[in-house]
mmCIF file of C-alpha atoms in Angstrom:
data_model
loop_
_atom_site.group_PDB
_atom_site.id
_atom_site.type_symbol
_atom_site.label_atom_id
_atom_site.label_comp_id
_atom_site.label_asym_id
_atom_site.label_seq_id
_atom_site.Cartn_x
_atom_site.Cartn_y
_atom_site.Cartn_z
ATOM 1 C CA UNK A 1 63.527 207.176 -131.977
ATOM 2 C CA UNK A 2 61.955 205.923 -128.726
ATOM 3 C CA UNK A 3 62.428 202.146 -127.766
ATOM 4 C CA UNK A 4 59.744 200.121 -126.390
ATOM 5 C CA UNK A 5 60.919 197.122 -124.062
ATOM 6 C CA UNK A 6 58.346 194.563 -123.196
ATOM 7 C CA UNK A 7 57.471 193.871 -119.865
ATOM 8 C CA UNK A 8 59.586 191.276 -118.320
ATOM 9 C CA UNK A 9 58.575 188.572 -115.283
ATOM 10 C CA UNK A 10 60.684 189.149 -111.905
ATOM 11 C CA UNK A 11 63.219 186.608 -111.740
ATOM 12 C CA UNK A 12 65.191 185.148 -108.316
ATOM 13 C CA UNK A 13 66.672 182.472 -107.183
ATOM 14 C CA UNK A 14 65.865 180.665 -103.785
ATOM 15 C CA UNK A 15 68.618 178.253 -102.454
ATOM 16 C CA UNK A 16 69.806 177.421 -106.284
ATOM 17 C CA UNK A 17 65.898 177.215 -107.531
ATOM 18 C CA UNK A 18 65.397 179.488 -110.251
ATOM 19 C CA UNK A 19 61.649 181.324 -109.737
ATOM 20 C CA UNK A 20 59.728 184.192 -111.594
ATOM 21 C CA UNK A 21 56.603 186.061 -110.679
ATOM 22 C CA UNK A 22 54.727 188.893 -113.205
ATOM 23 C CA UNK A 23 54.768 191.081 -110.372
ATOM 24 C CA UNK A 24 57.865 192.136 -107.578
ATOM 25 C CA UNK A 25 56.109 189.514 -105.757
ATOM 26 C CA UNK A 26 57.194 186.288 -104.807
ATOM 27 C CA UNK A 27 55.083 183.234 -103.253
ATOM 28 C CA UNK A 28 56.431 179.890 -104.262
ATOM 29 C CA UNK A 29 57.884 179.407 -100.554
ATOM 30 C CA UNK A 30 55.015 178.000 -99.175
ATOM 31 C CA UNK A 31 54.086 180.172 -95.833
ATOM 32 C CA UNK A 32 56.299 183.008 -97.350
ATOM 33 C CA UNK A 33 55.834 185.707 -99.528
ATOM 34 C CA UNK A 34 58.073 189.078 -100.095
ATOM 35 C CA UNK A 35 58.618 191.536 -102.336
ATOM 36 C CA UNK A 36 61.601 192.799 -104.300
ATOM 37 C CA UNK A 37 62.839 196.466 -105.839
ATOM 38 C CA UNK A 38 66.108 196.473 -107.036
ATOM 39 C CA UNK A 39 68.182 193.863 -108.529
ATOM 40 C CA UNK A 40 71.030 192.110 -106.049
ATOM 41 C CA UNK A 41 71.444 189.813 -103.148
ATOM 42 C CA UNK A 42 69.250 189.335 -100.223
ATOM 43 C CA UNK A 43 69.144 187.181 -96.971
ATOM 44 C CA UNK A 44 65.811 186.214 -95.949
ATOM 45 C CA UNK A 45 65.657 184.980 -92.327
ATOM 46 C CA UNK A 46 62.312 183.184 -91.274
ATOM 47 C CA UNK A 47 61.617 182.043 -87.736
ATOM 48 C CA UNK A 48 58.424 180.278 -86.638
ATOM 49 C CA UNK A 49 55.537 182.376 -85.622
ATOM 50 C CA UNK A 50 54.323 180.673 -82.038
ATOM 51 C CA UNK A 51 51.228 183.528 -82.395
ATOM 52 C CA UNK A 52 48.660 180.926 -83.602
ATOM 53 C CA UNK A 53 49.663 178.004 -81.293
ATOM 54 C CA UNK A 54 49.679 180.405 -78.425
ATOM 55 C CA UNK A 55 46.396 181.784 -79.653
ATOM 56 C CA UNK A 56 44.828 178.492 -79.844
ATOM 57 C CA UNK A 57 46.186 177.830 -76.255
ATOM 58 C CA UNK A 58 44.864 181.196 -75.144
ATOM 59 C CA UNK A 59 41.116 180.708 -76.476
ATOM 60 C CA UNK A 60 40.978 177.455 -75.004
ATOM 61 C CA UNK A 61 42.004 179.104 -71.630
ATOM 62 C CA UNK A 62 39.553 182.139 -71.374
ATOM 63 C CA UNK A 63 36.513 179.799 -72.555
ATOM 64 C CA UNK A 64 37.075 177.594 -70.015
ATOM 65 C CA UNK A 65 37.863 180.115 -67.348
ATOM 66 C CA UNK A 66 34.841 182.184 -68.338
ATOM 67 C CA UNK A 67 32.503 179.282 -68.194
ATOM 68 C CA UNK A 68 33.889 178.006 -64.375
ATOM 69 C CA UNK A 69 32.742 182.083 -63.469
ATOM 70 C CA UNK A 70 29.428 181.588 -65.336
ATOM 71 C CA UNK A 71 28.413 178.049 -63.819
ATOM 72 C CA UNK A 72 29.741 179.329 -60.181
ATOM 73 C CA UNK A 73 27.589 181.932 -60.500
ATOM 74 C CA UNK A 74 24.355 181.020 -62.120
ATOM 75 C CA UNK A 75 24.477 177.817 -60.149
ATOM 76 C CA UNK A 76 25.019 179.621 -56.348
ATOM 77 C CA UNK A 77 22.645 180.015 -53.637
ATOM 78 C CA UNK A 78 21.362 182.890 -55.625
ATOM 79 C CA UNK A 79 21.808 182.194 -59.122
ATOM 80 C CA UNK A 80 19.044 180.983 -61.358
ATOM 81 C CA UNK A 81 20.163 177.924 -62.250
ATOM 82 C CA UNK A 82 20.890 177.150 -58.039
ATOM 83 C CA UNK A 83 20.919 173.518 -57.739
ATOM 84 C CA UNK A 84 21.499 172.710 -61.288
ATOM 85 C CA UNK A 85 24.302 170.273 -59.980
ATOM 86 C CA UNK A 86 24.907 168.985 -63.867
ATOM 87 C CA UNK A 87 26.297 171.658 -65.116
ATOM 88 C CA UNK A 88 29.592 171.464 -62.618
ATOM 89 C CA UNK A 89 29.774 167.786 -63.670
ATOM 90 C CA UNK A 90 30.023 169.147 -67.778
ATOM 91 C CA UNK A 91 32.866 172.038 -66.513
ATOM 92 C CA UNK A 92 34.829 169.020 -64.309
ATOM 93 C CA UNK A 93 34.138 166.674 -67.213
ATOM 94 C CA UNK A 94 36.071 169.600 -69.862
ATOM 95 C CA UNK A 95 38.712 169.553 -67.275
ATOM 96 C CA UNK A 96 39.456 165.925 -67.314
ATOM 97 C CA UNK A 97 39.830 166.347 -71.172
ATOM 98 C CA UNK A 98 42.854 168.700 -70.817
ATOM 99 C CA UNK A 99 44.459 165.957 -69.041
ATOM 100 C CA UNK A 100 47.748 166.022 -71.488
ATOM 101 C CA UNK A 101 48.206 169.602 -70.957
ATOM 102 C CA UNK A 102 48.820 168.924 -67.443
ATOM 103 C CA UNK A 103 50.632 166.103 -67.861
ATOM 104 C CA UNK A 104 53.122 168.240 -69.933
ATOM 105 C CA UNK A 105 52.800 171.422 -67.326
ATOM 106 C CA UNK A 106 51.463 173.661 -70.227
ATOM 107 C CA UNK A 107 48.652 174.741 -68.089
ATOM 108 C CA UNK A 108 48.201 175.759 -64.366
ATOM 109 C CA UNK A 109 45.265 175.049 -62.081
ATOM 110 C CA UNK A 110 44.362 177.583 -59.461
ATOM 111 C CA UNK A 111 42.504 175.776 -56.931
ATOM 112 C CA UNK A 112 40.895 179.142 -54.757
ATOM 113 C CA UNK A 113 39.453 180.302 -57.948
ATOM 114 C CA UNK A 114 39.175 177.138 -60.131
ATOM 115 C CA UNK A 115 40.590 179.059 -62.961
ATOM 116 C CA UNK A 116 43.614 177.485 -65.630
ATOM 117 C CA UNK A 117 47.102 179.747 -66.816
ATOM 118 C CA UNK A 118 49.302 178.631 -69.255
ATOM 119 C CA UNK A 119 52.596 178.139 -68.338
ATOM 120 C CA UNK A 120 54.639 180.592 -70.751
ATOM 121 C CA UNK A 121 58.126 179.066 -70.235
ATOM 122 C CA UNK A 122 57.259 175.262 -70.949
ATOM 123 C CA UNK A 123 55.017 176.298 -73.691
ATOM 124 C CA UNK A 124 58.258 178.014 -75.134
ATOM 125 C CA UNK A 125 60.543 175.172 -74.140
ATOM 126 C CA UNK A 126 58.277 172.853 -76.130
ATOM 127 C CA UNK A 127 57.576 175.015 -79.078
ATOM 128 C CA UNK A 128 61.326 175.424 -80.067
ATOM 129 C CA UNK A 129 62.299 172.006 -79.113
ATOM 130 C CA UNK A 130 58.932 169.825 -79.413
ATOM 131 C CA UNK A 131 57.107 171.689 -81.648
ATOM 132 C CA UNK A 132 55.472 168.312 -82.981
ATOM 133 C CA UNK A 133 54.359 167.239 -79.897
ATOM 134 C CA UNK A 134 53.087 170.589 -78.555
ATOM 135 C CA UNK A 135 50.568 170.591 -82.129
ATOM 136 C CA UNK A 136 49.498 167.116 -81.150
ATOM 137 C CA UNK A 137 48.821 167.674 -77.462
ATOM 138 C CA UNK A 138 47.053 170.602 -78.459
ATOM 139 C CA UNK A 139 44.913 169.179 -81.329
ATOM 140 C CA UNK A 140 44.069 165.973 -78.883
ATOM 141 C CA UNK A 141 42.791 167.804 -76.397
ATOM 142 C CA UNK A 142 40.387 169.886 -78.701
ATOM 143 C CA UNK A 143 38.901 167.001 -80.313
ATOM 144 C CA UNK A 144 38.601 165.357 -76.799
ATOM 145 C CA UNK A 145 36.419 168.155 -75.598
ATOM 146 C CA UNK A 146 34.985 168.723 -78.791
ATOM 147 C CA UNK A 147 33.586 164.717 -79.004
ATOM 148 C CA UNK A 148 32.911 165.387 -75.290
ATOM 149 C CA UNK A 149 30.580 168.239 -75.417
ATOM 150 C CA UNK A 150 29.074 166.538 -78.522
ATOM 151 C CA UNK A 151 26.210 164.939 -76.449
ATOM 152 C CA UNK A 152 25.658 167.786 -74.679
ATOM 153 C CA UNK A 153 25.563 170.373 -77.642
ATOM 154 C CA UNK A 154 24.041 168.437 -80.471
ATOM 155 C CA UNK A 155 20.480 168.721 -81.244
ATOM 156 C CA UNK A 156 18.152 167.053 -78.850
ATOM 157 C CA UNK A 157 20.941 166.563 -76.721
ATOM 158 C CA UNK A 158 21.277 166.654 -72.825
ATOM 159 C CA UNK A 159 21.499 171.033 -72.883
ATOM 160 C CA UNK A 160 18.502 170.755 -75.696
ATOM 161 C CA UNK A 161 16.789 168.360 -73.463
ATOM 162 C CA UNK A 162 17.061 170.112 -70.358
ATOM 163 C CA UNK A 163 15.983 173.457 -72.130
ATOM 164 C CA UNK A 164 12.825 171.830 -73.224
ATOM 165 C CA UNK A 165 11.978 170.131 -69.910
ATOM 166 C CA UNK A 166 12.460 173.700 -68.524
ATOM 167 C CA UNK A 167 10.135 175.369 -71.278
ATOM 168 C CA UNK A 168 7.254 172.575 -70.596
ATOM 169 C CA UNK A 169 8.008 173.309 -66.741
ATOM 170 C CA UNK A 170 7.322 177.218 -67.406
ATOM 171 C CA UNK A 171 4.138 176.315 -69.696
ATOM 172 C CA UNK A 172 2.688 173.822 -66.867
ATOM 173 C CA UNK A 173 3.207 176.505 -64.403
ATOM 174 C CA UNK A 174 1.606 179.229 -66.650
ATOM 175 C CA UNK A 175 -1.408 176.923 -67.258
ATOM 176 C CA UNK A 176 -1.735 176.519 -63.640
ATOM 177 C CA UNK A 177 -1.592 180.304 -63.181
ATOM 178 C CA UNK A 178 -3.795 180.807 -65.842
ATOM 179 C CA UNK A 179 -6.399 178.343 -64.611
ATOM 180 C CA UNK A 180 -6.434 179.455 -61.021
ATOM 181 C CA UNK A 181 -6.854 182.998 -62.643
ATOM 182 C CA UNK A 182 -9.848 181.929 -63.960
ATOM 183 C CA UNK A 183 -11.066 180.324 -60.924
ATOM 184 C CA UNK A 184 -10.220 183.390 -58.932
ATOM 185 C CA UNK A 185 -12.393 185.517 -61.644
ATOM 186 C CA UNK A 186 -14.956 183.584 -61.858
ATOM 187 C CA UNK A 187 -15.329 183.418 -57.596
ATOM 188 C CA UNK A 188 -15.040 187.326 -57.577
ATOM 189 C CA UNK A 189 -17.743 187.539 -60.133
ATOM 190 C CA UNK A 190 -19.896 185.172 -58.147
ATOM 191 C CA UNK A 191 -19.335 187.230 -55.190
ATOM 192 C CA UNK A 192 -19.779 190.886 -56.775
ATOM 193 C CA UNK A 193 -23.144 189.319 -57.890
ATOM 194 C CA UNK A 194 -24.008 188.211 -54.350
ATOM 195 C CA UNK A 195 -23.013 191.467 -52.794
ATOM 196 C CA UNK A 196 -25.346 193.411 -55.613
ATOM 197 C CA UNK A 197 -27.985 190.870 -54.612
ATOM 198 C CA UNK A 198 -27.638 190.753 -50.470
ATOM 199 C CA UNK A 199 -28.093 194.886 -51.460
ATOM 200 C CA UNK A 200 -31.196 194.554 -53.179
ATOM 201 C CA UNK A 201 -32.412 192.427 -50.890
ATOM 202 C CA UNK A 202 -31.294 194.651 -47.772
ATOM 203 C CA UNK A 203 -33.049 197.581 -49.713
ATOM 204 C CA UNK A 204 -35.855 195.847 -49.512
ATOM 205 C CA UNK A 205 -35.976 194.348 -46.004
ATOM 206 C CA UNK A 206 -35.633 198.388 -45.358
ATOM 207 C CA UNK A 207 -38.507 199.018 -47.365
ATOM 208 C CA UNK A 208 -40.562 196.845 -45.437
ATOM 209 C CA UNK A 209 -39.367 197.557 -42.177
ATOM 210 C CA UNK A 210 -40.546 201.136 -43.107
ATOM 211 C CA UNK A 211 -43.725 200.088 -44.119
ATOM 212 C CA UNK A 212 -44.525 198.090 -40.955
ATOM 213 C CA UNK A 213 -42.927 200.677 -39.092
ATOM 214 C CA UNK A 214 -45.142 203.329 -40.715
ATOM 215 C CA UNK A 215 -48.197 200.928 -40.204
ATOM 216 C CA UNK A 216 -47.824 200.555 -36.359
ATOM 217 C CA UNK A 217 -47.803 204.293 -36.240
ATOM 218 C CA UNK A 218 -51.081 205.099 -37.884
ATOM 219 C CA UNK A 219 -52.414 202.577 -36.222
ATOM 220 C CA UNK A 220 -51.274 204.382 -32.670
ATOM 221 C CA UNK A 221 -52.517 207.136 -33.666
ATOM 222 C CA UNK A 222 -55.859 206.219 -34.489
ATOM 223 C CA UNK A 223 -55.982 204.932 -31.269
#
């Protein structure tokens, strides 16, 4: 006779609280999850992951360093934007909002390149002994360049408005360049039709200098 035992829920304890998952499973650590096999005692040793923090810090770095290259370079002598002066003030006008990471030397500023590095060992320092603080400097200064750039990014805004003076600048232009096309089509027309015309009319100031010519000489020669 075979037996049949019902399935049964996976059972642990956690610091003295009793838990149970239908699977090996376990999630009612918040954050943690892990999975069991065997029946016993385990430790479970969790440290804090600094990968998001850093990563935030990271993003934050290459954007801005990636727009300082762009603006240099589409704003130089030879970019296409050369002159377009308001565009450094936005990129020193980001940099004044990342005024706390300075302040807490979480951040380096190259001057020769204009570029920003995080500083590795105070960002450590403050993430296992300030870990509060770091989260807060870090979520300030993203809603201070966030509510910064807002005027600049939101629809109709000073970008939107400055893309839209350039489009009407690039239509004005091709109206003019349309217009004096037409101007310069309609002279060359005028001026094919007065060449075709100064030849018919040289055609026939040849056909009458041939008839006088021919005129005069039967006239000699009668004589």
């Amino acid at each position: 006779i075979n037996s049949i035992q019902n399935a049964q829920n996976a059972k642990a304890s956690i610091n003295g609280v009793n838990v149970e998952s239908d699977t090996n499973t376990f999630t009612s650590v918040e954050g943690l999850s892990f999975t069991v096999s065997q029946t016993g005692t385990a430790t479970i040793t969790v440290n804090k992951d600094k990968g998001p923090l850093l990563d935030t810090l990271k993003n934050l770095v290459d954007a801005y360093n990636n727009l300082v290259d762009t603006v240099k370079k589409e704003t130089g002598k030879d970019g296409r934007l050369s002159g377009e002066y308001s565009l450094v003030s936005v990129v020193n006008g980001i940099f004044r909002q990342m005024d706390e990471l300075f302040k807490n030397g979480l951040i380096n500023f190259d001057k020769d390149t204009g570029h920003i590095s995080i500083n590795t060992s105070k960002f450590d320092d403050m993430y296992n002994n300030n870990l509060s603080t770091l989260q807060n400097i870090l979520s300030t200064t993203k809603d201070n360049i966030t509510n910064y750039l807002k005027p600049y990014t939101d629809y109709n805004g000073v970008l939107d408005q400055n893309i839209k003076a350039y489009d009407n600048q690039v239509k004005n232009l091709q109206n003019m360049i349309d217009l004096q096309t037409q101007r310069i089509n309609t002279e060359i027309e005028t001026l094919k039709n007065q060449f075709v015309r100064m030849q018919m009319l040289q055609a026939q100031f040849n056909d009458i200098s041939a008839r006088i010519q021919a005129t005069f000489g039967l006239q000699q020669n009668k004589q």
